[in-house]
mmCIF file with all atom_site columns, C-alpha atoms in Angstrom:
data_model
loop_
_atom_site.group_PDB
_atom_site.id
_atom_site.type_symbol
_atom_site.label_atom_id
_atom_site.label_alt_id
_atom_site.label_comp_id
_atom_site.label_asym_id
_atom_site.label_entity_id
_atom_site.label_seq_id
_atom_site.pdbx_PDB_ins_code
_atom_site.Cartn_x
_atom_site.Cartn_y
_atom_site.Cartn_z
_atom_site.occupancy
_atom_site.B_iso_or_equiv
_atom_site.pdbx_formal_charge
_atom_site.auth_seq_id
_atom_site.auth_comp_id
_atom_site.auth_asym_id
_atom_site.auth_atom_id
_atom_site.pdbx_PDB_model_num
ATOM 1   C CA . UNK A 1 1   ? 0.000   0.000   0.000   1.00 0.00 ? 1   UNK A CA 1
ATOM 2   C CA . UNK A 1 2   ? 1.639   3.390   -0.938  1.00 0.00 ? 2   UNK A CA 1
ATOM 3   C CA . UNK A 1 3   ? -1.502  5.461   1.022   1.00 0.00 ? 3   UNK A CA 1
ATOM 4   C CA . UNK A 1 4   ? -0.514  5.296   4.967   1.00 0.00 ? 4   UNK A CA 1
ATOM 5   C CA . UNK A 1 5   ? -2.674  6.043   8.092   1.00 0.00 ? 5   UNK A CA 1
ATOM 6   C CA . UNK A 1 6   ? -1.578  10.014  8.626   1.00 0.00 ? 6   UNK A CA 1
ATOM 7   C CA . UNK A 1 7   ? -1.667  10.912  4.775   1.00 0.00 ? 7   UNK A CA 1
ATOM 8   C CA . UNK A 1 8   ? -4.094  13.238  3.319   1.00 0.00 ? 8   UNK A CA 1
ATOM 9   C CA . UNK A 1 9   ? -6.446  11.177  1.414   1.00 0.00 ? 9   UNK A CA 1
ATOM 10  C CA . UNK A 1 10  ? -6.637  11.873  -2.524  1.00 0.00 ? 10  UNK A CA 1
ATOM 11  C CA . UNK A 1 11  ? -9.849  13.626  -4.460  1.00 0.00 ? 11  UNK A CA 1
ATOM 12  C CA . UNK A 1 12  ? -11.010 12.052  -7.077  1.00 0.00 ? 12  UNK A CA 1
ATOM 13  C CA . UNK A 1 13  ? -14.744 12.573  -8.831  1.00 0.00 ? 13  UNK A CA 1
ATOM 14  C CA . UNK A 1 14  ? -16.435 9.533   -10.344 1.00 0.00 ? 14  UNK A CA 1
ATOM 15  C CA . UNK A 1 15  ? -19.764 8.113   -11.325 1.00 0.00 ? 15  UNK A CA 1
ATOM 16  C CA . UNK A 1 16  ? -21.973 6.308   -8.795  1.00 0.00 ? 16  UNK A CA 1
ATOM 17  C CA . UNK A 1 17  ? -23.963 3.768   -9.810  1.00 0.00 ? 17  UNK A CA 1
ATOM 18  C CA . UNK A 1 18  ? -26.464 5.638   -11.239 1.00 0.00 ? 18  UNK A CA 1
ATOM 19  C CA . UNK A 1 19  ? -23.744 7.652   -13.462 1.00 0.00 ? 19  UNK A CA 1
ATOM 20  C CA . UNK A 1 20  ? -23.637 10.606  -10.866 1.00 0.00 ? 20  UNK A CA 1
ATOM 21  C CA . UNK A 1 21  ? -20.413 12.336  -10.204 1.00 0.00 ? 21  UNK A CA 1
ATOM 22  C CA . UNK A 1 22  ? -19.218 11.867  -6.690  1.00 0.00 ? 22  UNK A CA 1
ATOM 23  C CA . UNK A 1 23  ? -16.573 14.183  -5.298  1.00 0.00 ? 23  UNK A CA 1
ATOM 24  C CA . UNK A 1 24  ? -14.831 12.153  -2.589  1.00 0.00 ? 24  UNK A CA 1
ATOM 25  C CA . UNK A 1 25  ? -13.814 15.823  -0.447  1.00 0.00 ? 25  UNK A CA 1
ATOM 26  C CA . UNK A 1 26  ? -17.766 16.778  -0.534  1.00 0.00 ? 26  UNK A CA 1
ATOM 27  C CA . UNK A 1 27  ? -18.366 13.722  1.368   1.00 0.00 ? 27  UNK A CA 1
ATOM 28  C CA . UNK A 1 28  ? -15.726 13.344  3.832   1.00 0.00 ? 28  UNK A CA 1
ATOM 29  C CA . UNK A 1 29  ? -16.258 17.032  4.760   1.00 0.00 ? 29  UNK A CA 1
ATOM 30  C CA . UNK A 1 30  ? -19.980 15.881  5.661   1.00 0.00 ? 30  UNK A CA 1
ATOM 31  C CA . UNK A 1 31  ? -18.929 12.587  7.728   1.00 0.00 ? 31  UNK A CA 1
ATOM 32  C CA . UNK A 1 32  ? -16.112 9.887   7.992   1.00 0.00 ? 32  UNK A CA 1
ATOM 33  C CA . UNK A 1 33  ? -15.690 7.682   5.043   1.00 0.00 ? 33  UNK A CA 1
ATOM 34  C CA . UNK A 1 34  ? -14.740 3.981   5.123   1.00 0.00 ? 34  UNK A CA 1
ATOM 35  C CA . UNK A 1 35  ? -13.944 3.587   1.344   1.00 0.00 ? 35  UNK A CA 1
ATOM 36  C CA . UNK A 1 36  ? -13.349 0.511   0.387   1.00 0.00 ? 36  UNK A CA 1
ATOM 37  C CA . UNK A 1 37  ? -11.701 -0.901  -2.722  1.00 0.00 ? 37  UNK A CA 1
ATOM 38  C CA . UNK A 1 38  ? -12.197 -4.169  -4.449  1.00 0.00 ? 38  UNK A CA 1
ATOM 39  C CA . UNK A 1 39  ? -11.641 -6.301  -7.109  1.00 0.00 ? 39  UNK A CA 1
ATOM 40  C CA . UNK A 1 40  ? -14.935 -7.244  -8.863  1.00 0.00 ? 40  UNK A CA 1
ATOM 41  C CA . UNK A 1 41  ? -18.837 -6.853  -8.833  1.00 0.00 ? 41  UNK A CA 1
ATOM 42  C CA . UNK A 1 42  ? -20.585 -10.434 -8.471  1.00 0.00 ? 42  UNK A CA 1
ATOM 43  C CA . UNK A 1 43  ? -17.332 -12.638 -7.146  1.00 0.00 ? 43  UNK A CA 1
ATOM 44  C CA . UNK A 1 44  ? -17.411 -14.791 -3.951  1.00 0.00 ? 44  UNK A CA 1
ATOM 45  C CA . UNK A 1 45  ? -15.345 -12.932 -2.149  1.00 0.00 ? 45  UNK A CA 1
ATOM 46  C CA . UNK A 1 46  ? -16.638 -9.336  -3.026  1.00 0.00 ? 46  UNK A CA 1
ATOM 47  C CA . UNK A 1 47  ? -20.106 -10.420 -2.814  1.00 0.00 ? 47  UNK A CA 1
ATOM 48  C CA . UNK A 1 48  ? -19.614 -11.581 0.538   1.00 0.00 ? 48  UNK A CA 1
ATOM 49  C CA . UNK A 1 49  ? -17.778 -8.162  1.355   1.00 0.00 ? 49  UNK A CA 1
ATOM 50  C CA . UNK A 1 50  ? -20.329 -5.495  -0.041  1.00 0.00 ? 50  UNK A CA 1
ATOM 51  C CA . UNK A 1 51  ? -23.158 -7.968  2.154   1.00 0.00 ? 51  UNK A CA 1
ATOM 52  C CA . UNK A 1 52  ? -20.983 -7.612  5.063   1.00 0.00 ? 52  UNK A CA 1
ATOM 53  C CA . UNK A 1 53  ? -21.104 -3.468  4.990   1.00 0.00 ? 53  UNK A CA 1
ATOM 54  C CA . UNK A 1 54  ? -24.449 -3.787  3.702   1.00 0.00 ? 54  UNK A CA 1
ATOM 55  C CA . UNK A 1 55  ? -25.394 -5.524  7.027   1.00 0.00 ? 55  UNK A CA 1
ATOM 56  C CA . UNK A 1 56  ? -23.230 -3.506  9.421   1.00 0.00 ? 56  UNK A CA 1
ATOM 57  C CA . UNK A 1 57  ? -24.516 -0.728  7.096   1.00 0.00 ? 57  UNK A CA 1
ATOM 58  C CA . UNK A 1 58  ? -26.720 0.905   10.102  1.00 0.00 ? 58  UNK A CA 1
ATOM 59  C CA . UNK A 1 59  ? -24.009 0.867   12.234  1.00 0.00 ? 59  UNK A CA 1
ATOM 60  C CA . UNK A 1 60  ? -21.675 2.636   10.298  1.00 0.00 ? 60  UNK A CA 1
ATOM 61  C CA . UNK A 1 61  ? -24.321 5.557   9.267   1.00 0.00 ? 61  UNK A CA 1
ATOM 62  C CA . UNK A 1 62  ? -25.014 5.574   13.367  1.00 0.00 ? 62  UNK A CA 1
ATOM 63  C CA . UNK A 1 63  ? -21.575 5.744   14.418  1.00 0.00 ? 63  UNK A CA 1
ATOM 64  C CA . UNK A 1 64  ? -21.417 8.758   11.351  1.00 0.00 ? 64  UNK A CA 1
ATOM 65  C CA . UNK A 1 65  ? -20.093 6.955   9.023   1.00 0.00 ? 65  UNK A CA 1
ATOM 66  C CA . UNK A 1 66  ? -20.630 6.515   4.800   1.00 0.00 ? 66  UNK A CA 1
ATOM 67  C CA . UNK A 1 67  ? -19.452 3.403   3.457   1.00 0.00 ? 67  UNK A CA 1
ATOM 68  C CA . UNK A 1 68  ? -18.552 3.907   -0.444  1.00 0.00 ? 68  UNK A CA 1
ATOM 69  C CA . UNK A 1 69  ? -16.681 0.859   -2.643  1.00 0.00 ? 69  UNK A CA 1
ATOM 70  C CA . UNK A 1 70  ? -14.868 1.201   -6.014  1.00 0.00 ? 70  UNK A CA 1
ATOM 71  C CA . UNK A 1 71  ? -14.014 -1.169  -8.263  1.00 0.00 ? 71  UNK A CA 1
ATOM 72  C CA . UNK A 1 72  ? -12.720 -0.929  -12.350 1.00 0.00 ? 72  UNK A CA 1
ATOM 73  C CA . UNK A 1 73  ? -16.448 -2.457  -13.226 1.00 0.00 ? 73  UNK A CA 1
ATOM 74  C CA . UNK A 1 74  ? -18.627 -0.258  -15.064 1.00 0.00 ? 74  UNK A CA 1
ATOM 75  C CA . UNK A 1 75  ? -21.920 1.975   -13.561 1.00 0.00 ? 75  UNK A CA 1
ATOM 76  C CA . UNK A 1 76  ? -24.307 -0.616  -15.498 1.00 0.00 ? 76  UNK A CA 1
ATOM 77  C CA . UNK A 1 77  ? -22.792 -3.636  -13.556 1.00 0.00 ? 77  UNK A CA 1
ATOM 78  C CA . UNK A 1 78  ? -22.315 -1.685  -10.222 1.00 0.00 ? 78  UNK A CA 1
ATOM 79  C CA . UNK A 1 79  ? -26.302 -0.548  -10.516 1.00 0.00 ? 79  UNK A CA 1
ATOM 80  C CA . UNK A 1 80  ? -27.223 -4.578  -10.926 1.00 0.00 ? 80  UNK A CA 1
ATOM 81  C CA . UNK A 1 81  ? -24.909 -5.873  -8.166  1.00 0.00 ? 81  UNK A CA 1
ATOM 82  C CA . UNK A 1 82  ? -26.328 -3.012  -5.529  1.00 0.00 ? 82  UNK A CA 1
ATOM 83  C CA . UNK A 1 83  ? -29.469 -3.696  -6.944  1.00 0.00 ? 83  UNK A CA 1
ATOM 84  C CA . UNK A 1 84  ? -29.541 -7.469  -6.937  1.00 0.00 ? 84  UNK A CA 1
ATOM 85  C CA . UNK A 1 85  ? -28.015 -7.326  -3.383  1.00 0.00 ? 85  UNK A CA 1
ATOM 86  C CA . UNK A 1 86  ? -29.966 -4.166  -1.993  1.00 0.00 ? 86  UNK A CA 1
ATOM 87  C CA . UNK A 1 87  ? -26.956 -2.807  -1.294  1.00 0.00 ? 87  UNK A CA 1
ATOM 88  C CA . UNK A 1 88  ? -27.685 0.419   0.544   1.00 0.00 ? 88  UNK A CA 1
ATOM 89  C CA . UNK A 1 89  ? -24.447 2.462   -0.231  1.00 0.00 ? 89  UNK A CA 1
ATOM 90  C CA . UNK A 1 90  ? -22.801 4.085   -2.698  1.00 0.00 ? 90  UNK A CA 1
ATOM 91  C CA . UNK A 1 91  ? -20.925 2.261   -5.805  1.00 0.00 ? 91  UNK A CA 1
ATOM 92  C CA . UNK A 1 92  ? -18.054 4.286   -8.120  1.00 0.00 ? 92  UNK A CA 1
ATOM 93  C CA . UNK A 1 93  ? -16.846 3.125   -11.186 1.00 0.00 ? 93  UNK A CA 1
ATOM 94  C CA . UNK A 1 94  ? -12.927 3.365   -11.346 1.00 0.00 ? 94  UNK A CA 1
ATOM 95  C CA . UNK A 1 95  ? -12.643 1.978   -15.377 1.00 0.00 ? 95  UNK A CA 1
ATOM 96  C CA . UNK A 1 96  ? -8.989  3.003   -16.093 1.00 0.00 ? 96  UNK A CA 1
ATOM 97  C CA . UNK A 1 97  ? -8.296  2.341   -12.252 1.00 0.00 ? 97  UNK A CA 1
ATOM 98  C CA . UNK A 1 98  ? -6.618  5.838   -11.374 1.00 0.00 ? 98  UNK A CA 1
ATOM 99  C CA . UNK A 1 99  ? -7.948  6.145   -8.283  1.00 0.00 ? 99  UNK A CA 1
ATOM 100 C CA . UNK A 1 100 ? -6.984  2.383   -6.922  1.00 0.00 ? 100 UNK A CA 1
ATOM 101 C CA . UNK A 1 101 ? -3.594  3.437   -8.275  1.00 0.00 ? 101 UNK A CA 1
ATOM 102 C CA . UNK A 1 102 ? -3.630  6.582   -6.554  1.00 0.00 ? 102 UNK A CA 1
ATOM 103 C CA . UNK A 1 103 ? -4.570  4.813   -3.316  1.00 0.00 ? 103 UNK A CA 1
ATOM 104 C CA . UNK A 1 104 ? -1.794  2.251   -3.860  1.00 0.00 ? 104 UNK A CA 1
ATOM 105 C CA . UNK A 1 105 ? -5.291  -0.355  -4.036  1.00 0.00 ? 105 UNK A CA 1
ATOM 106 C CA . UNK A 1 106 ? -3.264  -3.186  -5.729  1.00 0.00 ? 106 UNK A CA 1
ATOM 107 C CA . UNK A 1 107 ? -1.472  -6.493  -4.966  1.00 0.00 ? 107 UNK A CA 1
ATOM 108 C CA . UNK A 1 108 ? 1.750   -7.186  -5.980  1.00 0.00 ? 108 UNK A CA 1
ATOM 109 C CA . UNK A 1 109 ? 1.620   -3.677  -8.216  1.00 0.00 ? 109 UNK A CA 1
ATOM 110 C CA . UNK A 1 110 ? -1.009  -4.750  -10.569 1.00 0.00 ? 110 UNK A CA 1
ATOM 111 C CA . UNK A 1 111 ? -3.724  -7.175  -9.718  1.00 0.00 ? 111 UNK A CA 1
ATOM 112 C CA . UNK A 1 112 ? -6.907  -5.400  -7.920  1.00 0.00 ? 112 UNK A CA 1
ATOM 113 C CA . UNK A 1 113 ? -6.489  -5.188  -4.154  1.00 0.00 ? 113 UNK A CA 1
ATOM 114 C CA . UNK A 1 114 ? -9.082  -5.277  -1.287  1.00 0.00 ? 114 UNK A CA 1
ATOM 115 C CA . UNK A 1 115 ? -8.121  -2.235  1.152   1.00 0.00 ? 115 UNK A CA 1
ATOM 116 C CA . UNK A 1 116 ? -10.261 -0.758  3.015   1.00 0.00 ? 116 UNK A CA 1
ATOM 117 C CA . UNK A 1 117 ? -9.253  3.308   4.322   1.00 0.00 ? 117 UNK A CA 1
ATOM 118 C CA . UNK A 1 118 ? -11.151 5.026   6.849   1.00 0.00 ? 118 UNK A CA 1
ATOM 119 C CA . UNK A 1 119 ? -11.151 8.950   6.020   1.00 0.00 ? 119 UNK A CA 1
ATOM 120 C CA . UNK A 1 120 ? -12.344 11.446  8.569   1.00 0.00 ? 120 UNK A CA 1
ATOM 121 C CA . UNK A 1 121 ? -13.741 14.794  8.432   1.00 0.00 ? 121 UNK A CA 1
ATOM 122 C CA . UNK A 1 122 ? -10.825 16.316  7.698   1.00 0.00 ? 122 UNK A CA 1
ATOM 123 C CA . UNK A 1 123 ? -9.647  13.826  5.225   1.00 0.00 ? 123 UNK A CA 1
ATOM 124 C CA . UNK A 1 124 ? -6.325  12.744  6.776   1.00 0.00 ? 124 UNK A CA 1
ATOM 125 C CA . UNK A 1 125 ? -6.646  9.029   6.588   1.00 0.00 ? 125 UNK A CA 1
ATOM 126 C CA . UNK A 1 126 ? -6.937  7.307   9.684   1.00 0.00 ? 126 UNK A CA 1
ATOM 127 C CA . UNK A 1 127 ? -6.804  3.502   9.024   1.00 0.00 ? 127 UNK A CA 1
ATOM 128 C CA . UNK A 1 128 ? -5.886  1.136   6.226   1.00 0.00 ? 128 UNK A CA 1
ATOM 129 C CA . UNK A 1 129 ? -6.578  -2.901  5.706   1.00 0.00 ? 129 UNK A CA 1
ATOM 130 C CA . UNK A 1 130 ? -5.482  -4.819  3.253   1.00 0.00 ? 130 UNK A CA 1
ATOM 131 C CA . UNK A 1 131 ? -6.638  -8.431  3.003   1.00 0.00 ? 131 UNK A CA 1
ATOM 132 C CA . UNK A 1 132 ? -7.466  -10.123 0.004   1.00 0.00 ? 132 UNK A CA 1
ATOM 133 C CA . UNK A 1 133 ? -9.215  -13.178 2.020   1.00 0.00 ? 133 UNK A CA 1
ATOM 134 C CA . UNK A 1 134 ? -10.298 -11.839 5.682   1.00 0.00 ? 134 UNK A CA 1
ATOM 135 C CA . UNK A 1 135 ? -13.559 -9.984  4.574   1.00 0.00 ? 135 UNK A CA 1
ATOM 136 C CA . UNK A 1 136 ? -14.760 -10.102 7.940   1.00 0.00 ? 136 UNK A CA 1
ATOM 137 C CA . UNK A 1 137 ? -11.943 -7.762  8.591   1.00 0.00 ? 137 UNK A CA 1
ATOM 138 C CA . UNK A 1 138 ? -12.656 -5.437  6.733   1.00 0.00 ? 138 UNK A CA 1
ATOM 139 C CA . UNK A 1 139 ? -15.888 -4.234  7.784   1.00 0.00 ? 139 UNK A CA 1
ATOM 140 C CA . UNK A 1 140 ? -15.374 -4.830  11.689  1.00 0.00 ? 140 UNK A CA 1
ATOM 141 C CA . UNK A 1 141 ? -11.931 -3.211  11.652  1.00 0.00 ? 141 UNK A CA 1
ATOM 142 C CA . UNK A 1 142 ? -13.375 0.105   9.904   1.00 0.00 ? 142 UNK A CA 1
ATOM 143 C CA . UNK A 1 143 ? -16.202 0.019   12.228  1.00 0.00 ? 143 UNK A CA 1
ATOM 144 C CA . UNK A 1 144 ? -14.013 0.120   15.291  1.00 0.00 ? 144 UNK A CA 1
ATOM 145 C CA . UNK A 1 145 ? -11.904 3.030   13.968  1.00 0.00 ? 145 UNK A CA 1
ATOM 146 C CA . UNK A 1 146 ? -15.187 4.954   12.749  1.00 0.00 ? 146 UNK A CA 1
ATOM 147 C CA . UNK A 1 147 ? -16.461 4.178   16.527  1.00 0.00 ? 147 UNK A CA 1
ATOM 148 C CA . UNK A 1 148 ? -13.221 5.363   17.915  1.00 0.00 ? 148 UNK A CA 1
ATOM 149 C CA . UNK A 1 149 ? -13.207 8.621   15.769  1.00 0.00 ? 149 UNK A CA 1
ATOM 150 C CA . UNK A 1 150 ? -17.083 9.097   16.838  1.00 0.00 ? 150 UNK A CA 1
ATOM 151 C CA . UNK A 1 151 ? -16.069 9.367   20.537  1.00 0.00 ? 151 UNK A CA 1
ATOM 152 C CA . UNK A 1 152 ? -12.950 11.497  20.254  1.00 0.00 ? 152 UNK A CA 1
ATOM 153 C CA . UNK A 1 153 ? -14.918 13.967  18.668  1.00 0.00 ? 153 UNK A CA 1
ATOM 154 C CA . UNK A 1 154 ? -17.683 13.881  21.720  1.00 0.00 ? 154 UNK A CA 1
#
């Protein structure tokens, strides 16, 4: 991973999942963002990962969270996989993958990682997980730091 905990986190601007433009900085200045990058809509193991932060999805939105995942695939196949999956977060569409390389989102340099940064307010980020097989990780590692940041700012 070249993106470490204490760097400021990259802007970018790309399509949702419904082809709207999403300005990473607009969000982050609204609440902390656990952005997670993966490898490919409709897979095992990223199926199983966008269910798991669907599911801890109220959690994350209480604790003042938004979850957000990018992958290369395109906004038609990130609208089905939300859709078939009623996945209740946002999808962007990364097709010539300069945002996964700006985050450093890659194994061994060139094959799609699964990372997972949490991004506060300010957009310093605050925690980075990289694991291409311990989805579980993922999701309840972010939600700890998102609780953390929650009650340092209380």
């Amino acid at each position: 991973m070249s993106l470490q905990v204490g760097d400021k986190a990259p802007d970018f601007t790309l399509p949702d999942q419904s082809g709207a433009p999403v300005k990473l900085s607009e969000r982050w200045g609204e609440k902390v963002v656990v952005l997670y990058f993966y490898p490919k809509d409709n897979t095992r193991g990223c199926t199983a990962e966008a269910c798991s932060f669907r599911d801890g999805y109220e959690s994350f939105t209480d604790a003042g969270a938004e979850v957000i995942g990018i992958s290369s695939d395109t906004v038609d196949s990130h609208e089905k996989f939300a859709g078939r999956h009623e996945l209740p977060f946002t999808l962007l569409s990364d097709r010539d993958r300069a945002v996964r390389k700006q985050y450093g989102a890659t194994t061994l340099g060139v094959v799609p990682g699964r990372i997972t940064f949490v991004i506060d307010r300010t957009g310093t980020v605050r925690h980075a997980f990289s694991s291409m097989t311990n989805i579980g990780g993922h999701v309840d590692d972010a939600l700890a730091v998102v609780k953390r940041l929650r009650d340092e700012s209380e």
